PDB file of C-alpha atoms in Angstrom:
ATOM      1  CA  MET A   1     -38.993 -12.566   9.283  1.00 34.00           C
ATOM      2  CA  LEU A   2     -38.910 -14.909  12.268  1.00 37.00           C
ATOM      3  CA  THR A   3     -36.349 -18.070  13.260  1.00 36.00           C
ATOM      4  CA  PHE A   4     -38.784 -21.097  14.039  1.00 39.00           C
ATOM      5  CA  PRO A   5     -35.944 -23.886  15.626  1.00 38.00           C
ATOM      6  CA  PHE A   6     -37.835 -26.821  13.488  1.00 38.00           C
ATOM      7  CA  SER A   7     -38.498 -27.527   9.698  1.00 45.00           C
ATOM      8  CA  LEU A   8     -41.494 -26.388   8.813  1.00 45.00           C
ATOM      9  CA  ARG A   9     -42.607 -29.471   6.950  1.00 47.00           C
ATOM     10  CA  GLU A  10     -42.050 -31.406   9.923  1.00 46.00           C
ATOM     11  CA  PHE A  11     -44.431 -29.172  12.006  1.00 43.00           C
ATOM     12  CA  CYS A  12     -47.233 -28.865   9.563  1.00 49.00           C
ATOM     13  CA  GLU A  13     -47.296 -32.940   9.463  1.00 55.00           C
ATOM     14  CA  VAL A  14     -47.063 -32.914  13.286  1.00 44.00           C
ATOM     15  CA  PHE A  15     -49.850 -31.079  14.460  1.00 45.00           C
ATOM     16  CA  THR A  16     -51.773 -33.153  11.190  1.00 45.00           C
ATOM     17  CA  TYR A  17     -51.633 -35.629  14.280  1.00 43.00           C
ATOM     18  CA  PRO A  18     -49.719 -34.939  17.392  1.00 40.00           C
ATOM     19  CA  THR A  19     -49.580 -35.751  20.009  1.00 38.00           C
ATOM     20  CA  ARG A  20     -47.698 -34.108  23.313  1.00 35.00           C
ATOM     21  CA  GLU A  21     -44.995 -37.142  23.001  1.00 33.00           C
ATOM     22  CA  VAL A  22     -44.429 -36.360  19.030  1.00 35.00           C
ATOM     23  CA  ILE A  23     -44.535 -32.632  19.300  1.00 35.00           C
ATOM     24  CA  LEU A  24     -42.118 -32.367  22.137  1.00 31.00           C
ATOM     25  CA  LEU A  25     -39.371 -35.131  20.161  1.00 31.00           C
ATOM     26  CA  ARG A  26     -39.612 -33.504  16.862  1.00 35.00           C
ATOM     27  CA  ILE A  27     -38.845 -29.532  18.449  1.00 33.00           C
ATOM     28  CA  ALA A  28     -35.842 -31.071  20.231  1.00 30.00           C
ATOM     29  CA  MET A  29     -34.618 -32.969  17.384  1.00 32.00           C
ATOM     30  CA  ASN A  30     -34.836 -29.380  15.539  1.00 35.00           C
ATOM     31  CA  ILE A  31     -33.688 -27.629  17.845  1.00 30.00           C
ATOM     32  CA  HIS A  32     -30.126 -26.547  16.348  1.00 31.00           C
ATOM     33  CA  GLN A  33     -31.862 -26.107  12.552  1.00 37.00           C
ATOM     34  CA  GLY A  34     -33.280 -22.421  12.985  1.00 42.00           C
ATOM     35  CA  LYS A  35     -35.500 -21.817   9.449  1.00 46.00           C
ATOM     36  CA  GLN A  36     -36.420 -18.744   8.425  1.00 48.00           C
ATOM     37  CA  LEU A  37     -40.565 -17.883   7.653  1.00 48.00           C
ATOM     38  CA  GLY A  38     -41.833 -14.831   6.376  1.00 54.00           C
ATOM     39  CA  LYS A  39     -45.667 -13.723   6.622  1.00 50.00           C
ATOM     40  CA  SER A  40     -47.658 -16.605   4.710  1.00 54.00           C
ATOM     41  CA  GLU A  41     -45.982 -19.466   6.468  1.00 51.00           C
ATOM     42  CA  LEU A  42     -46.072 -18.062  10.172  1.00 51.00           C
ATOM     43  CA  PHE A  43     -50.402 -17.189   8.924  1.00 52.00           C
ATOM     44  CA  THR A  44     -50.421 -20.983   8.189  1.00 51.00           C
ATOM     45  CA  ILE A  45     -48.858 -22.668  11.077  1.00 50.00           C
ATOM     46  CA  LEU A  46     -50.808 -20.459  13.413  1.00 50.00           C
ATOM     47  CA  LEU A  47     -53.990 -21.045  11.261  1.00 52.00           C
ATOM     48  CA  ILE A  48     -53.213 -24.575  12.080  1.00 51.00           C
ATOM     49  CA  LEU A  49     -52.564 -24.363  16.031  1.00 50.00           C
ATOM     50  CA  HIS A  50     -56.096 -22.597  16.494  1.00 48.00           C
ATOM     51  CA  SER A  51     -57.576 -25.280  14.691  1.00 48.00           C
ATOM     52  CA  PHE A  52     -56.751 -27.685  17.157  1.00 46.00           C
ATOM     53  CA  SER A  53     -58.092 -29.111  20.537  1.00 40.00           C
ATOM     54  CA  VAL A  54     -57.203 -30.754  23.321  1.00 37.00           C
ATOM     55  CA  ASN A  55     -58.620 -33.450  22.705  1.00 40.00           C
ATOM     56  CA  GLN A  56     -58.120 -33.857  20.053  1.00 47.00           C
ATOM     57  CA  VAL A  57     -54.176 -33.539  20.533  1.00 52.00           C
ATOM     58  CA  LEU A  58     -53.915 -36.082  23.227  1.00 61.00           C
ATOM     59  CA  SER A  59     -56.410 -39.049  21.070  1.00 86.00           C
ATOM     60  CA  LEU A  60     -54.352 -41.497  19.601  1.00 93.00           C
ATOM     61  CA  MET A  61     -54.887 -40.966  15.784  1.00 94.00           C
ATOM     62  CA  CYS A  62     -54.932 -44.687  13.558  1.00 96.00           C
ATOM     63  CA  LEU A  63     -54.492 -46.214   9.954  1.00 97.00           C
ATOM     64  CA  SER A  64     -58.534 -47.900  10.020  1.00 97.00           C
ATOM     65  CA  CYS A  65     -59.044 -49.966   7.148  1.00 97.00           C
ATOM     66  CA  HIS A  66     -60.472 -53.099   6.261  1.00 94.00           C
ATOM     67  CA  ALA A  67     -58.545 -55.428   3.585  1.00 93.00           C
ATOM     68  CA  SER A  68     -55.666 -53.148   2.284  1.00 95.00           C
ATOM     69  CA  ILE A  69     -52.958 -53.940  -0.424  1.00 95.00           C
ATOM     70  CA  GLN A  70     -50.678 -52.584   2.626  1.00 96.00           C
ATOM     71  CA  PRO A  71     -50.925 -50.903   5.413  1.00 97.00           C
ATOM     72  CA  ARG A  72     -49.603 -47.549   4.528  1.00 97.00           C
ATOM     73  CA  HIS A  73     -51.562 -47.787   1.557  1.00 96.00           C
ATOM     74  CA  CYS A  74     -54.931 -47.293   3.701  1.00 97.00           C
ATOM     75  CA  HIS A  75     -56.184 -43.168   4.105  1.00 97.00           C
ATOM     76  CA  SER A  76     -58.755 -43.417   6.723  1.00 96.00           C
ATOM     77  CA  ILE A  77     -58.303 -43.062  10.338  1.00 96.00           C
ATOM     78  CA  SER A  78     -60.308 -43.540  13.585  1.00 95.00           C
ATOM     79  CA  TYR A  79     -59.067 -42.129  17.097  1.00 94.00           C
ATOM     80  CA  CYS A  80     -58.426 -44.683  19.715  1.00 95.00           C
ATOM     81  CA  ALA A  81     -60.075 -44.827  23.218  1.00 94.00           C
ATOM     82  CA  ASP A  82     -57.021 -44.182  26.166  1.00 92.00           C
ATOM     83  CA  ASP A  83     -57.224 -47.851  26.211  1.00 92.00           C
ATOM     84  CA  GLU A  84     -56.399 -48.880  23.321  1.00 95.00           C
ATOM     85  CA  VAL A  85     -53.946 -49.086  20.898  1.00 95.00           C
ATOM     86  CA  CYS A  86     -53.012 -49.391  17.395  1.00 96.00           C
ATOM     87  CA  PHE A  87     -52.952 -52.754  15.099  1.00 95.00           C
ATOM     88  CA  VAL A  88     -52.322 -54.162  11.973  1.00 95.00           C
ATOM     89  CA  GLU A  89     -53.381 -57.716  10.888  1.00 93.00           C
ATOM     90  CA  ARG A  90     -52.537 -59.951   8.040  1.00 93.00           C
ATOM     91  CA  VAL A  91     -55.389 -61.899   6.886  1.00 92.00           C
ATOM     92  CA  GLU A  92     -55.544 -63.885   3.432  1.00 89.00           C
ATOM     93  CA  SER A  93     -58.467 -63.691   1.528  1.00 83.00           C
ATOM     94  CA  VAL A  94     -59.590 -64.993  -2.226  1.00 85.00           C
ATOM     95  CA  TYR A  95     -57.426 -61.929  -4.283  1.00 84.00           C
ATOM     96  CA  GLY A  96     -54.263 -62.489  -1.798  1.00 92.00           C
ATOM     97  CA  VAL A  97     -52.634 -60.950   1.161  1.00 93.00           C
ATOM     98  CA  ARG A  98     -54.158 -58.351   2.468  1.00 95.00           C
ATOM     99  CA  PHE A  99     -54.224 -56.257   5.547  1.00 95.00           C
ATOM    100  CA  ASN A 100     -56.525 -54.345   8.728  1.00 95.00           C
ATOM    101  CA  THR A 101     -55.720 -51.448  10.611  1.00 96.00           C
ATOM    102  CA  GLY A 102     -57.765 -49.531  13.479  1.00 96.00           C
ATOM    103  CA  CYS A 103     -57.281 -49.218  17.553  1.00 96.00           C
ATOM    104  CA  LEU A 104     -57.947 -52.046  19.478  1.00 93.00           C
ATOM    105  CA  GLN A 105     -57.758 -52.540  23.133  1.00 92.00           C
ATOM    106  CA  ARG A 106     -53.795 -53.066  24.523  1.00 88.00           C
ATOM    107  CA  PRO A 107     -54.713 -56.374  26.637  1.00 87.00           C
ATOM    108  CA  VAL A 108     -55.864 -58.191  23.284  1.00 87.00           C
ATOM    109  CA  CYS A 109     -52.694 -56.817  21.683  1.00 81.00           C
ATOM    110  CA  GLU A 110     -50.541 -58.089  24.687  1.00 74.00           C
ATOM    111  CA  GLU A 111     -51.969 -61.268  23.982  1.00 76.00           C
ATOM    112  CA  GLN A 112     -49.505 -64.361  22.568  1.00 41.00           C
ATOM    113  CA  ASN A 113     -50.744 -66.667  20.300  1.00 41.00           C
ATOM    114  CA  LYS A 114     -53.760 -64.724  18.909  1.00 50.00           C
ATOM    115  CA  THR A 115     -55.751 -66.649  16.935  1.00 45.00           C
ATOM    116  CA  LEU A 116     -59.312 -64.654  16.792  1.00 46.00           C
ATOM    117  CA  HIS A 117     -60.379 -62.729  13.581  1.00 46.00           C
ATOM    118  CA  ILE A 118     -60.356 -58.793  14.745  1.00 50.00           C
ATOM    119  CA  HIS A 119     -62.441 -58.283  12.122  1.00 49.00           C
ATOM    120  CA  GLY A 120     -65.885 -59.700  11.530  1.00 47.00           C
ATOM    121  CA  ASN A 121     -66.148 -60.714   7.751  1.00 49.00           C
ATOM    122  CA  SER A 122     -69.691 -61.637   6.067  1.00 44.00           C
ATOM    123  CA  ASP A 123     -68.778 -62.342   3.140  1.00 48.00           C
ATOM    124  CA  GLY A 124     -65.893 -65.323   4.060  1.00 53.00           C
ATOM    125  CA  ASN A 125     -63.319 -63.642   1.645  1.00 61.00           C
ATOM    126  CA  LEU A 126     -60.883 -63.497   4.784  1.00 60.00           C
ATOM    127  CA  GLY A 127     -59.058 -66.125   6.422  1.00 64.00           C
ATOM    128  CA  PRO A 128     -57.779 -66.268   9.805  1.00 71.00           C
ATOM    129  CA  PRO A 129     -54.917 -63.515  10.304  1.00 75.00           C
ATOM    130  CA  THR A 130     -51.470 -64.881  10.138  1.00 84.00           C
ATOM    131  CA  CYS A 131     -49.804 -62.119  11.672  1.00 90.00           C
ATOM    132  CA  THR A 132     -51.200 -59.226  13.880  1.00 91.00           C
ATOM    133  CA  GLU A 133     -48.694 -56.637  15.202  1.00 93.00           C
ATOM    134  CA  CYS A 134     -49.726 -53.083  17.665  1.00 93.00           C
ATOM    135  CA  CYS A 135     -47.900 -50.461  18.505  1.00 95.00           C
ATOM    136  CA  ASP A 136     -48.556 -46.818  20.254  1.00 93.00           C
ATOM    137  CA  THR A 137     -47.362 -43.832  18.425  1.00 94.00           C
ATOM    138  CA  ASP A 138     -49.850 -41.933  16.020  1.00 94.00           C
ATOM    139  CA  LEU A 139     -50.287 -43.661  12.434  1.00 95.00           C
ATOM    140  CA  CYS A 140     -47.470 -46.089  13.463  1.00 96.00           C
ATOM    141  CA  ASN A 141     -49.357 -48.504  12.044  1.00 96.00           C
ATOM    142  CA  ALA A 142     -49.254 -47.982   8.285  1.00 97.00           C
ATOM    143  CA  LYS A 143     -45.605 -50.271   8.906  1.00 96.00           C
ATOM    144  CA  GLY A 144     -46.438 -54.029  10.220  1.00 93.00           C
ATOM    145  CA  CYS A 145     -46.509 -57.915   9.693  1.00 93.00           C
ATOM    146  CA  GLY A 146     -43.427 -57.759   7.474  1.00 92.00           C
ATOM    147  CA  GLN A 147     -44.905 -54.594   5.494  1.00 95.00           C
ATOM    148  CA  PRO A 148     -42.617 -51.139   4.820  1.00 94.00           C
ATOM    149  CA  GLY A 149     -44.252 -47.855   6.534  1.00 94.00           C
ATOM    150  CA  TYR A 150     -44.139 -44.974   5.005  1.00 94.00           C
ATOM    151  CA  PRO A 151     -40.812 -43.470   3.056  1.00 93.00           C
ATOM    152  CA  ARG A 152     -38.699 -40.744   5.408  1.00 90.00           C
ATOM    153  CA  LEU A 153     -40.334 -37.162   5.430  1.00 85.00           C
ATOM    154  CA  SER A 154     -37.253 -36.314   3.521  1.00 86.00           C
ATOM    155  CA  GLU A 155     -38.258 -38.370   0.573  1.00 90.00           C
ATOM    156  CA  ARG A 156     -41.656 -37.327   0.537  1.00 91.00           C
ATOM    157  CA  GLY A 157     -44.529 -35.257   0.996  1.00 91.00           C
ATOM    158  CA  PRO A 158     -46.892 -34.560   4.450  1.00 92.00           C
ATOM    159  CA  VAL A 159     -49.465 -36.780   5.853  1.00 93.00           C
ATOM    160  CA  CYS A 160     -52.623 -34.156   6.008  1.00 92.00           C
ATOM    161  CA  LEU A 161     -56.045 -34.253   7.071  1.00 89.00           C
ATOM    162  CA  ALA A 162     -58.595 -34.425   4.086  1.00 91.00           C
ATOM    163  CA  CYS A 163     -62.015 -32.995   5.269  1.00 91.00           C
ATOM    164  CA  SER A 164     -64.211 -30.599   2.910  1.00 88.00           C
ATOM    165  CA  GLN A 165     -66.789 -28.587   5.059  1.00 83.00           C
ATOM    166  CA  LEU A 166     -67.498 -30.908   8.382  1.00 85.00           C
ATOM    167  CA  PHE A 167     -68.690 -28.744  11.374  1.00 82.00           C
ATOM    168  CA  ASP A 168     -65.326 -29.502  13.825  1.00 74.00           C
ATOM    169  CA  ASN A 169     -62.075 -30.587  12.231  1.00 72.00           C
ATOM    170  CA  GLN A 170     -62.063 -33.276  14.495  1.00 76.00           C
ATOM    171  CA  GLU A 171     -65.298 -35.117  12.300  1.00 83.00           C
ATOM    172  CA  CYS A 172     -62.345 -35.643   9.915  1.00 89.00           C
ATOM    173  CA  ARG A 173     -61.114 -39.641   9.114  1.00 92.00           C
ATOM    174  CA  GLN A 174     -59.666 -38.981   6.093  1.00 93.00           C
ATOM    175  CA  ILE A 175     -55.735 -38.184   5.368  1.00 94.00           C
ATOM    176  CA  THR A 176     -53.708 -38.095   2.260  1.00 94.00           C
ATOM    177  CA  HIS A 177     -50.320 -37.663   1.119  1.00 94.00           C
ATOM    178  CA  CYS A 178     -49.417 -34.534  -0.169  1.00 94.00           C
ATOM    179  CA  ARG A 179     -46.545 -33.967  -2.503  1.00 92.00           C
ATOM    180  CA  ASP A 180     -43.024 -32.699  -1.511  1.00 88.00           C
ATOM    181  CA  SER A 181     -43.528 -29.181  -1.632  1.00 89.00           C
ATOM    182  CA  GLU A 182     -47.125 -28.784  -0.056  1.00 90.00           C
ATOM    183  CA  LEU A 183     -47.872 -28.478   3.523  1.00 89.00           C
ATOM    184  CA  CYS A 184     -50.938 -29.165   5.276  1.00 89.00           C
ATOM    185  CA  PHE A 185     -54.073 -26.834   5.515  1.00 86.00           C
ATOM    186  CA  ILE A 186     -56.935 -26.466   7.691  1.00 86.00           C
ATOM    187  CA  LYS A 187     -59.345 -23.335   6.473  1.00 86.00           C
ATOM    188  CA  GLU A 188     -62.062 -22.029   8.626  1.00 84.00           C
ATOM    189  CA  GLU A 189     -64.969 -20.693   6.649  1.00 84.00           C
ATOM    190  CA  SER A 190     -68.407 -18.948   7.015  1.00 84.00           C
ATOM    191  CA  GLU A 191     -71.390 -20.839   4.840  1.00 81.00           C
ATOM    192  CA  PHE A 192     -74.793 -19.554   4.955  1.00 88.00           C
ATOM    193  CA  GLY A 193     -73.950 -18.422   8.883  1.00 85.00           C
ATOM    194  CA  ASP A 194     -72.340 -21.720   9.535  1.00 85.00           C
ATOM    195  CA  LYS A 195     -68.783 -22.133  10.635  1.00 88.00           C
ATOM    196  CA  VAL A 196     -66.812 -24.749   8.044  1.00 88.00           C
ATOM    197  CA  TYR A 197     -63.701 -26.204   7.962  1.00 88.00           C
ATOM    198  CA  SER A 198     -61.866 -27.778   4.883  1.00 90.00           C
ATOM    199  CA  SER A 199     -58.386 -29.302   5.117  1.00 89.00           C
ATOM    200  CA  GLY A 200     -56.013 -30.991   2.668  1.00 91.00           C
ATOM    201  CA  CYS A 201     -53.209 -29.637   0.637  1.00 92.00           C
ATOM    202  CA  MET A 202     -51.479 -26.165  -0.333  1.00 90.00           C
ATOM    203  CA  PRO A 203     -48.276 -25.316  -2.120  1.00 89.00           C
ATOM    204  CA  PHE A 204     -45.461 -24.192  -0.601  1.00 77.00           C
ATOM    205  CA  GLN A 205     -44.616 -20.420  -1.003  1.00 67.00           C
TER     206      GLN A 205
END
């Protein structure tokens, strides 16, 4: 058994969408909470670590959806460019209030009294935005414009990448919300001589 100075669930969610700052913060916040990990849990951690490159670690991850009922119900993501931040935009539609999310250049987000509709809309079902808010941490646009974000991690399972049979795990643009008894996994396997990756939720054993 090995002891690690952080919660295993928080560790695995961090490495689902890691940034250097988030990793250091999570470890610092949990430095006093030593956890006993078995071999299978350690293998899961090492596999997650192995599956991430430096570029992915340094990219800001944002929810990226059009006309969601709430920002936090968006299950698609984008990795932002260096000069971009996450945004959430509230719009009126023929079906009621909807929300757009994604990446946006920082100077645009900093404009006051913005009236430009971020996403073009060809069917005319969406009106101009009534609120636009921006932030600069991973998946921070799960909340904004008066909408709640994800529950606290102690009240839910981790948010994990959720893709199948990709040549590069960095191509994954989908997430899922796991049960509180589950952890994230990233699996590398060989198929017809090709190395492919899958990701999702796995039971915590």
